[in-house]
């Protein structure tokens, strides 16, 4: 029998250990809870980008590639040099260039203060940054005209819908240093060339002249006088525009505003004589280039820096839907207003997202992508290693090769080869790796041969050429 005396100290000991454990557990729980209370509530992780921004997936890339190629061809044909600008600039550069009272500055720009205290903005357009770069790098000493091409993402906090995004991509063509309207005609011709190269039909060019800043100020006074006593009939936005940016009322899409504008004095009647002549000559040049256009006296554009020529490119369909694919104009005073030399300039931006959308809507055909006609299969560790070198050898000789190096079984590799519809399968096993040979299987005729690795390129080319002859004969 176990005596009570013997049990008691042990029990006592157990109790104190249990107490210690209990204390530890309590301490840990309290610490956990304090940590939880101190840490902010974990935000749920959304598996999507911010509203109005999106991924451009591999399936859409062939369209983007076609756009980029057409832009590269235009750069070459018309002599534009590429410039890349930062996506972030000081906020006051945009405010000074685009102007207060515009939607872009008042409502759409993404602005913030950096940790270092700088007031910066994501670029809502390219022109301001381009003008800054022109001045900063002393481009005024270069032979004129200076033709620059830029491309990249822009950010505007707009209400997203199809074809309108908070992050969109633009391609911009800009020319600095000459104010002859022949440049205006040439740049519109370039825009036409790009859209037609992309296979887009039903394109409309609208052009207008908004004169010099002085003639615009004069007209603004006339317009305000006309609209002031009927301002209750304007939409809320236009009532504000009457104070901040009266010219924008001219291209308001609201019916009631459009009606009031109809009876307003016309801008064209208030243009200065020089702008009138400039505009007339532009139209003569466009006629010479056989560019069809519509003169659109109501068009003013939404950015303050424009003077004289402004234009927009629309895609239309039979049901009255119009999509603005691009727009631009002259900005002869911008460089000077930012502190540079007097430098006339003209440019335009093409909305790349919209070009792609229009191409897809119009079922535009894409070029066939180059597909590999050769598959390289390997079996065993040594063969796997050696096939890396063979792959690179074929690549260097301009032969596109598909492979499935991650797979071990020959059967599953040949399944991939069949799915890819290749014309030649190369098989490298342990024996071939040691002998420095390769098995070549002509997948069209089903014949097979073994060649030494140094003759591989010649042997592959021979089979591919032979198959071309067979295909050509079949087509006869
Ligand atoms: P913009 O008219 O504001 O001009 O934009 C040019 C084109 O970019 C539009 O016609 C449209 O196709 C596209 N775009 C504009 N906003 C969006 C958006 N939120 N989503 C998708 N596409 C959009 C300018 O930006 C001027 N800086 C062009 C310029 C260059 N002027 C002289 N040089």
Coordinates of C-alpha atoms and ligand atoms in Angstrom, one line a residue:
X1 CA 0.0 0.0 0.0
X2 CA 1.2 3.5 -0.7
X3 CA 1.3 5.7 2.3
X4 CA -0.4 9.0 2.3
X5 CA 2.8 10.6 3.5
X6 CA 4.6 9.5 0.4
X7 CA 1.8 10.7 -1.9
X8 CA 1.3 14.1 -0.4
X9 CA 4.7 15.9 -1.3
X10 CA 4.4 14.6 -4.9
X11 CA 0.8 15.8 -5.2
X12 CA 2.0 19.1 -3.8
X13 CA 4.8 19.2 -6.4
X14 CA 2.4 18.4 -9.3
X15 CA 0.1 21.2 -8.1
X16 CA 2.8 23.8 -8.2
X17 CA 3.9 22.7 -11.8
X18 CA 0.3 22.8 -12.9
X19 CA 0.0 26.3 -11.5
X20 CA 3.2 27.4 -13.3
X21 CA 1.8 26.1 -16.6
X22 CA -1.5 27.7 -15.9
X23 CA 0.2 31.1 -15.3
X24 CA 2.2 30.7 -18.5
X25 CA -1.0 30.0 -20.5
X26 CA -2.8 33.0 -18.9
X27 CA 0.2 35.2 -19.7
X28 CA 0.4 34.0 -23.3
X29 CA -3.4 34.5 -23.9
X30 CA -3.2 38.1 -22.4
X31 CA -0.2 38.9 -24.6
X32 CA -2.0 37.5 -27.7
X33 CA -5.1 39.5 -26.9
X34 CA -3.2 42.7 -26.3
X35 CA -1.4 42.2 -29.6
X36 CA -4.7 41.7 -31.4
X37 CA -6.1 44.8 -29.8
X38 CA -3.1 46.9 -30.8
X39 CA -3.0 45.6 -34.4
X40 CA -5.4 47.2 -36.9
X41 CA -8.1 45.1 -38.3
X42 CA -6.7 43.1 -41.3
X43 CA -8.2 44.5 -44.5
X44 CA -9.7 42.0 -46.8
X45 CA -7.5 41.3 -49.8
X46 CA -9.3 42.0 -53.1
X47 CA -8.2 39.9 -56.0
X48 CA -8.6 42.8 -58.5
X49 CA -6.8 46.0 -59.4
X50 CA -8.4 49.4 -58.4
X51 CA -11.5 50.4 -60.3
X52 CA -10.9 51.6 -63.9
X53 CA -7.6 49.7 -64.1
X54 CA -7.1 46.3 -65.7
X55 CA -4.7 43.6 -66.8
X56 CA -4.0 43.2 -70.5
X57 CA -3.9 39.5 -70.9
X58 CA -1.9 37.4 -73.3
X59 CA -5.0 36.7 -75.4
X60 CA -5.3 40.5 -76.2
X61 CA -1.6 41.0 -76.8
X62 CA -1.5 40.3 -80.5
X63 CA -3.8 43.3 -81.0
X64 CA -1.6 45.5 -78.9
X65 CA 1.4 44.2 -80.9
X66 CA -0.3 45.1 -84.1
X67 CA -0.9 48.7 -82.8
X68 CA 2.7 49.0 -81.7
X69 CA 4.0 47.8 -85.0
X70 CA 1.8 50.3 -87.0
X71 CA 3.1 53.1 -84.7
X72 CA 6.7 52.0 -85.2
X73 CA 6.2 52.1 -89.0
X74 CA 4.6 55.6 -88.8
X75 CA 7.6 56.8 -86.8
X76 CA 10.0 55.5 -89.4
X77 CA 7.9 56.9 -92.4
X78 CA 7.5 60.3 -90.9
X79 CA 10.8 60.6 -89.0
X80 CA 9.8 60.6 -85.4
X81 CA 12.2 59.9 -82.6
X82 CA 11.0 58.2 -79.4
X83 CA 11.2 59.8 -76.0
X84 CA 10.1 58.2 -72.7
X85 CA 8.9 60.4 -69.9
X86 CA 8.3 59.7 -66.2
X87 CA 4.8 58.7 -65.2
X88 CA 5.1 61.2 -62.3
X89 CA 5.7 65.0 -62.5
X90 CA 5.3 67.9 -60.2
X91 CA 1.7 68.8 -59.9
X92 CA 2.2 72.5 -60.8
X93 CA 3.5 71.5 -64.3
X94 CA 0.2 70.0 -65.1
X95 CA -1.8 72.8 -63.5
X96 CA 0.2 75.4 -65.5
X97 CA -0.1 73.5 -68.8
X98 CA -3.5 72.0 -68.8
X99 CA -5.2 74.8 -66.9
X100 CA -7.4 75.2 -63.8
X101 CA -11.1 74.9 -64.7
X102 CA -10.5 71.9 -67.0
X103 CA -12.0 68.6 -66.0
X104 CA -8.6 67.0 -66.1
X105 CA -7.2 69.3 -63.4
X106 CA -10.3 69.9 -61.3
X107 CA -11.7 66.4 -61.2
X108 CA -9.5 63.7 -62.7
X109 CA -5.8 64.2 -61.8
X110 CA -4.3 61.8 -59.2
X111 CA -2.3 64.1 -57.0
X112 CA -0.4 63.3 -53.7
X113 CA 2.3 64.5 -51.5
X114 CA 5.4 62.3 -51.3
X115 CA 7.1 61.2 -48.1
X116 CA 9.7 64.0 -48.8
X117 CA 6.9 66.6 -49.1
X118 CA 6.9 67.0 -52.9
X119 CA 3.5 67.7 -54.5
X120 CA 3.4 65.3 -57.5
X121 CA 0.8 63.8 -59.8
X122 CA 0.4 60.8 -62.0
X123 CA 0.5 62.1 -65.6
X124 CA -3.0 62.5 -67.0
X125 CA -1.6 63.3 -70.4
X126 CA 1.8 63.5 -72.2
X127 CA 2.1 67.0 -73.5
X128 CA 3.0 68.8 -70.3
X129 CA 5.9 66.4 -69.6
X130 CA 7.0 66.6 -73.2
X131 CA 7.1 70.4 -73.0
X132 CA 9.1 70.2 -69.7
X133 CA 11.6 67.8 -71.3
X134 CA 11.9 70.0 -74.4
X135 CA 12.9 73.0 -72.2
X136 CA 15.0 71.0 -69.7
X137 CA 17.2 69.4 -72.4
X138 CA 17.6 72.5 -74.4
X139 CA 16.1 71.0 -77.5
X140 CA 15.5 74.4 -79.0
X141 CA 19.1 74.3 -80.4
X142 CA 18.3 71.2 -82.5
X143 CA 17.4 71.5 -86.2
X144 CA 13.7 72.1 -86.6
X145 CA 11.2 70.7 -86.8
X146 CA 11.8 68.3 -84.0
X147 CA 9.5 65.3 -84.2
X148 CA 9.0 63.2 -81.0
X149 CA 7.0 60.1 -80.3
X150 CA 6.0 58.9 -76.8
X151 CA 3.9 56.1 -75.6
X152 CA 2.8 54.8 -72.2
X153 CA 0.1 54.8 -69.4
X154 CA -1.8 57.8 -68.3
X155 CA -4.1 58.3 -65.3
X156 CA -7.4 60.0 -65.0
X157 CA -9.9 59.6 -62.2
X158 CA -12.9 59.3 -64.6
X159 CA -16.1 57.3 -64.3
X160 CA -15.0 54.0 -65.9
X161 CA -17.0 52.4 -68.7
X162 CA -16.1 50.4 -71.8
X163 CA -13.3 52.2 -73.6
X164 CA -12.8 54.6 -70.7
X165 CA -10.3 53.6 -68.0
X166 CA -8.6 55.3 -65.1
X167 CA -5.3 53.9 -66.5
X168 CA -5.2 54.1 -70.2
X169 CA -2.4 54.0 -72.8
X170 CA -1.7 56.7 -75.4
X171 CA 0.7 57.0 -78.3
X172 CA 1.6 60.7 -78.9
X173 CA 3.2 62.3 -82.0
X174 CA 4.4 65.9 -81.5
X175 CA 6.3 68.3 -83.7
X176 CA 8.2 71.3 -82.3
X177 CA 9.5 74.5 -84.0
X178 CA 7.3 75.3 -87.0
X179 CA 3.9 76.8 -87.3
X180 CA 3.2 76.2 -91.0
X181 CA -0.2 74.5 -91.5
X182 CA 1.4 72.0 -93.7
X183 CA 2.7 70.3 -90.5
X184 CA -0.9 70.2 -89.2
X185 CA -2.0 68.5 -92.5
X186 CA 0.9 66.1 -92.3
X187 CA 0.2 65.0 -88.8
X188 CA -3.5 64.4 -89.5
X189 CA -2.4 62.4 -92.5
X190 CA -0.1 60.4 -90.2
X191 CA -3.1 59.7 -87.9
X192 CA -5.1 58.5 -90.9
X193 CA -2.3 56.2 -92.0
X194 CA -2.0 54.5 -88.6
X195 CA -5.8 53.9 -88.2
X196 CA -6.1 52.6 -91.8
X197 CA -3.0 50.3 -91.3
X198 CA -4.9 48.8 -88.4
X199 CA -7.7 47.9 -90.7
X200 CA -10.2 50.4 -89.1
X201 CA -12.8 51.7 -91.5
X202 CA -15.5 54.3 -91.0
X203 CA -13.2 56.9 -89.6
X204 CA -14.1 60.5 -89.3
X205 CA -11.7 63.4 -88.9
X206 CA -13.1 66.6 -87.3
X207 CA -11.1 69.8 -87.5
X208 CA -11.6 73.3 -86.2
X209 CA -9.6 76.4 -85.4
X210 CA -9.9 78.0 -82.0
X211 CA -7.7 80.9 -82.8
X212 CA -5.1 82.7 -80.7
X213 CA -5.6 83.1 -76.9
X214 CA -6.6 86.8 -77.5
X215 CA -9.3 86.0 -80.1
X216 CA -10.5 83.2 -77.7
X217 CA -10.8 85.7 -74.8
X218 CA -12.8 88.0 -77.1
X219 CA -15.2 85.3 -78.1
X220 CA -15.5 84.1 -74.5
X221 CA -16.9 87.5 -73.6
X222 CA -19.4 87.3 -76.4
X223 CA -20.5 83.8 -75.4
X224 CA -20.9 84.7 -71.7
X225 CA -23.0 87.7 -72.7
X226 CA -25.2 85.4 -74.8
X227 CA -25.6 82.6 -72.2
X228 CA -25.6 84.7 -69.0
X229 CA -29.3 85.6 -69.1
X230 CA -30.3 82.0 -70.0
X231 CA -28.0 80.3 -67.6
X232 CA -30.9 78.5 -65.8
X233 CA -31.4 76.5 -68.9
X234 CA -27.8 75.1 -68.9
X235 CA -26.9 71.9 -67.2
X236 CA -25.3 72.1 -63.7
X237 CA -21.8 71.5 -65.2
X238 CA -22.2 74.2 -67.8
X239 CA -23.4 76.7 -65.2
X240 CA -20.1 76.2 -63.5
X241 CA -18.2 76.3 -66.8
X242 CA -19.7 79.7 -67.5
X243 CA -17.4 80.9 -64.8
X244 CA -14.5 78.5 -65.0
X245 CA -14.2 77.6 -68.7
X246 CA -17.0 79.0 -70.9
X247 CA -15.7 77.5 -74.2
X248 CA -16.3 74.0 -72.9
X249 CA -20.0 74.7 -73.0
X250 CA -19.7 74.6 -76.8
X251 CA -19.1 70.8 -76.9
X252 CA -21.4 69.8 -74.0
X253 CA -23.3 66.6 -74.9
X254 CA -26.5 67.7 -73.0
X255 CA -29.3 68.5 -75.4
X256 CA -30.4 71.6 -73.6
X257 CA -26.9 73.1 -73.7
X258 CA -26.5 72.1 -77.4
X259 CA -29.7 73.9 -78.2
X260 CA -28.6 77.1 -76.5
X261 CA -25.2 76.9 -78.3
X262 CA -27.0 76.6 -81.6
X263 CA -28.3 80.1 -81.4
X264 CA -25.1 81.5 -79.9
X265 CA -22.7 83.7 -82.1
X266 CA -20.3 81.5 -83.9
X267 CA -16.7 81.2 -82.9
X268 CA -15.5 81.2 -86.6
X269 CA -16.9 84.8 -86.9
X270 CA -14.6 86.0 -84.1
X271 CA -11.4 84.3 -85.3
X272 CA -8.4 86.6 -85.9
X273 CA -7.5 86.9 -89.6
X274 CA -4.2 85.0 -89.2
X275 CA -5.9 82.0 -87.7
X276 CA -8.6 82.1 -90.5
X277 CA -5.8 82.0 -93.1
X278 CA -4.0 79.3 -91.3
X279 CA -7.1 77.2 -91.1
X280 CA -7.9 77.8 -94.8
X281 CA -4.5 76.6 -95.8
X282 CA -4.7 73.6 -93.6
X283 CA -7.9 72.6 -95.5
X284 CA -6.3 73.1 -98.9
X285 CA -3.4 70.8 -97.8
X286 CA -5.8 68.1 -96.5
X287 CA -7.7 68.3 -99.8
X288 CA -4.4 67.8 -101.6
X289 CA -3.7 64.7 -99.4
X290 CA -7.2 63.5 -100.1
X291 CA -8.0 63.3 -96.4
X292 CA -11.7 63.5 -95.8
X293 CA -12.7 65.7 -92.8
X294 CA -15.6 67.6 -91.3
X295 CA -15.2 71.1 -90.1
X296 CA -16.6 71.1 -86.6
X297 CA -17.1 74.7 -85.4
X298 CA -18.3 73.6 -81.9
X299 CA -15.1 71.5 -81.1
X300 CA -12.9 73.2 -78.5
X301 CA -11.1 70.3 -76.7
X302 CA -10.7 69.9 -73.0
X303 CA -7.1 71.1 -72.4
X304 CA -6.3 74.8 -72.2
X305 CA -3.0 74.9 -74.0
X306 CA -4.4 74.6 -77.6
X307 CA -4.3 77.4 -80.1
X308 CA -5.5 77.5 -83.7
X309 CA -5.9 74.0 -85.2
X310 CA -7.6 71.3 -83.1
X311 CA -8.8 68.0 -84.4
X312 CA -10.3 64.7 -83.3
X313 CA -10.5 61.2 -84.8
X314 CA -13.7 59.2 -84.4
X315 CA -14.7 55.7 -85.3
X316 CA -18.3 55.5 -86.2
X317 CA -20.8 52.7 -86.8
X318 CA -24.1 52.4 -88.5
X319 CA -26.0 52.9 -85.3
X320 CA -24.7 56.3 -84.5
X321 CA -22.1 55.2 -81.9
X322 CA -19.0 57.4 -82.1
X323 CA -15.8 56.6 -80.3
X324 CA -13.0 59.2 -80.0
X325 CA -9.8 57.3 -81.0
X326 CA -7.6 60.3 -80.7
X327 CA -7.3 64.1 -80.6
X328 CA -4.8 66.9 -80.6
X329 CA -4.0 70.3 -82.0
X330 CA -1.5 73.2 -81.9
X331 CA 0.0 74.5 -78.7
X332 CA 2.1 77.4 -80.0
X333 CA 2.3 79.2 -76.6
X334 CA 2.9 76.3 -74.2
X335 CA 6.7 76.1 -74.3
X336 CA 6.9 79.9 -73.8
X337 CA 4.4 79.9 -71.0
X338 CA 6.5 77.4 -69.1
X339 CA 9.6 79.5 -69.4
X340 CA 11.1 78.3 -72.7
X341 CA 11.7 80.1 -76.0
X342 CA 8.8 80.9 -78.3
X343 CA 8.2 77.5 -79.9
X344 CA 5.2 76.6 -82.1
X345 CA 4.1 73.0 -81.7
X346 CA 1.5 70.6 -82.8
X347 CA 0.7 67.0 -81.7
X348 CA -2.0 64.5 -81.0
X349 CA -2.6 61.4 -78.8
X350 CA -4.1 58.1 -80.0
X351 CA -6.0 56.1 -77.3
X352 CA -4.4 52.7 -77.7
X353 CA -7.0 50.9 -75.6
X354 CA -9.7 52.2 -77.9
X355 CA -7.8 51.3 -81.0
X356 CA -7.6 47.7 -79.7
X357 CA -11.3 47.7 -78.8
X358 CA -12.3 49.0 -82.3
X359 CA -10.1 46.4 -84.0
X360 CA -11.8 43.7 -81.9
X361 CA -15.3 45.1 -82.7
X362 CA -14.4 45.1 -86.4
X363 CA -13.0 41.6 -86.3
X364 CA -9.7 42.9 -87.7
X365 CA -7.4 40.1 -88.9
X366 CA -4.1 39.6 -87.2
X367 CA -0.9 38.3 -88.6
X368 CA -0.3 34.6 -88.0
X369 CA 2.2 34.2 -85.2
X370 CA 5.3 32.2 -86.0
X371 CA 4.9 28.7 -84.6
X372 CA 7.7 26.2 -84.0
X373 CA 7.9 23.4 -86.5
X374 CA 10.4 21.3 -84.5
X375 CA 10.0 19.6 -81.2
X376 CA 12.9 18.4 -79.1
X377 CA 12.3 15.4 -76.8
X378 CA 14.7 13.9 -74.3
X379 CA 15.0 10.8 -72.2
X380 CA 17.3 10.3 -69.2
X381 CA 19.4 12.7 -67.2
X382 CA 22.4 13.0 -69.6
X383 CA 20.1 13.5 -72.6
X384 CA 18.2 16.2 -70.7
X385 CA 21.4 18.1 -70.0
X386 CA 22.6 17.7 -73.6
X387 CA 19.3 18.8 -75.1
X388 CA 19.8 22.3 -73.6
X389 CA 22.8 22.8 -75.8
X390 CA 21.0 21.4 -78.9
X391 CA 18.1 23.7 -78.3
X392 CA 20.4 26.7 -78.2
X393 CA 22.3 25.5 -81.3
X394 CA 19.0 25.3 -83.3
X395 CA 17.9 28.7 -81.9
X396 CA 21.2 30.3 -83.0
X397 CA 20.5 29.0 -86.5
X398 CA 17.1 30.6 -86.6
X399 CA 15.1 27.4 -86.1
X400 CA 12.2 27.8 -83.6
X401 CA 12.0 24.8 -81.3
X402 CA 9.3 23.7 -78.9
X403 CA 10.2 21.4 -75.9
X404 CA 8.8 20.0 -72.7
X405 CA 12.0 19.6 -70.7
X406 CA 10.1 19.3 -67.4
X407 CA 8.5 16.0 -68.5
X408 CA 10.3 12.7 -68.2
X409 CA 8.3 10.3 -70.2
X410 CA 8.8 10.1 -73.9
X411 CA 5.2 9.3 -74.5
X412 CA 3.9 12.4 -72.8
X413 CA 6.5 14.6 -74.7
X414 CA 5.4 13.1 -78.0
X415 CA 1.8 13.9 -77.1
X416 CA 2.8 17.6 -76.7
X417 CA 4.7 17.4 -80.1
X418 CA 1.5 16.1 -81.7
X419 CA -0.7 18.7 -80.1
X420 CA 1.7 21.4 -81.5
X421 CA 1.5 19.9 -84.9
X422 CA 5.2 20.1 -85.5
X423 CA 6.8 18.8 -88.7
X424 CA 10.0 17.3 -87.1
X425 CA 10.5 15.6 -83.7
X426 CA 14.1 15.3 -82.4
X427 CA 14.6 12.5 -79.9
X428 CA 17.7 12.4 -77.7
X429 CA 18.0 9.3 -75.4
X430 CA 20.9 8.0 -73.3
X431 CA 22.5 6.2 -76.3
X432 CA 22.2 9.2 -78.6
X433 CA 23.6 11.5 -75.8
X434 CA 26.7 9.2 -75.5
X435 CA 27.1 8.8 -79.3
X436 CA 26.5 12.5 -80.0
X437 CA 23.7 11.7 -82.4
X438 CA 20.0 12.6 -82.6
X439 CA 17.0 10.7 -83.9
X440 CA 15.0 12.8 -86.4
X441 CA 11.4 11.9 -87.0
X442 CA 9.7 13.5 -90.0
X443 CA 6.1 13.8 -88.6
X444 CA 4.7 14.4 -92.0
X445 CA 6.0 11.3 -93.8
X446 CA 6.6 9.2 -90.6
X447 CA 10.2 8.3 -91.7
X448 CA 13.0 8.3 -89.1
X449 CA 16.8 8.7 -89.3
X450 CA 19.7 9.1 -87.0
X451 CA 22.2 11.9 -87.7
X452 CA 25.3 13.2 -85.8
X453 CA 24.7 16.3 -83.8
X454 CA 27.0 18.4 -85.8
X455 CA 24.8 17.7 -88.9
X456 CA 21.5 18.4 -87.1
X457 CA 20.8 21.9 -88.4
X458 CA 21.4 20.8 -92.0
X459 CA 19.2 17.7 -91.6
X460 CA 16.3 19.7 -90.0
X461 CA 16.4 22.3 -92.7
X462 CA 16.3 19.6 -95.4
X463 CA 13.1 18.0 -93.9
X464 CA 11.4 21.4 -93.5
X465 CA 12.3 22.4 -97.1
X466 CA 11.0 19.1 -98.4
X467 CA 7.7 19.5 -96.6
X468 CA 7.4 23.0 -98.1
X469 CA 7.7 21.4 -101.6
X470 CA 5.0 18.9 -100.7
X471 CA 2.7 21.6 -99.4
X472 CA 3.3 23.7 -102.6
X473 CA 2.6 20.8 -104.8
X474 CA -0.6 20.0 -103.0
X475 CA -1.7 23.6 -103.6
X476 CA -1.1 23.4 -107.3
Ligands
LIG1 P1 -7.1 63.7 -75.2 O1 -8.2 64.0 -76.3 O2 -7.4 64.0 -73.8 O3 -5.8 64.4 -75.7 O4 -6.8 62.1 -75.3 C1 -6.4 61.5 -76.6 C2 -7.1 60.2 -76.7 O5 -6.8 59.4 -75.6 C3 -8.6 60.3 -76.7 O6 -9.1 60.6 -78.0 C4 -9.0 58.8 -76.3 O7 -8.9 58.0 -77.5 C5 -7.9 58.5 -75.4 N1 -8.3 58.6 -74.0 C6 -8.4 59.7 -73.3 N2 -8.9 59.4 -72.0 C7 -9.1 58.1 -72.0 C8 -9.6 57.2 -71.0 N3 -9.9 57.6 -69.8 N4 -9.7 55.9 -71.3 C9 -9.3 55.4 -72.5 N5 -8.8 56.2 -73.5 C10 -8.7 57.6 -73.2 C11 -4.6 64.4 -75.0 O8 -4.4 63.7 -74.0 C12 -3.6 65.4 -75.5 N6 -2.5 65.5 -74.6 C13 -3.1 64.9 -76.9 C14 -2.1 65.7 -77.5 C15 -0.8 65.4 -77.8 N7 -2.2 67.0 -77.8 C16 -1.1 67.5 -78.3 N8 -0.2 66.5 -78.3

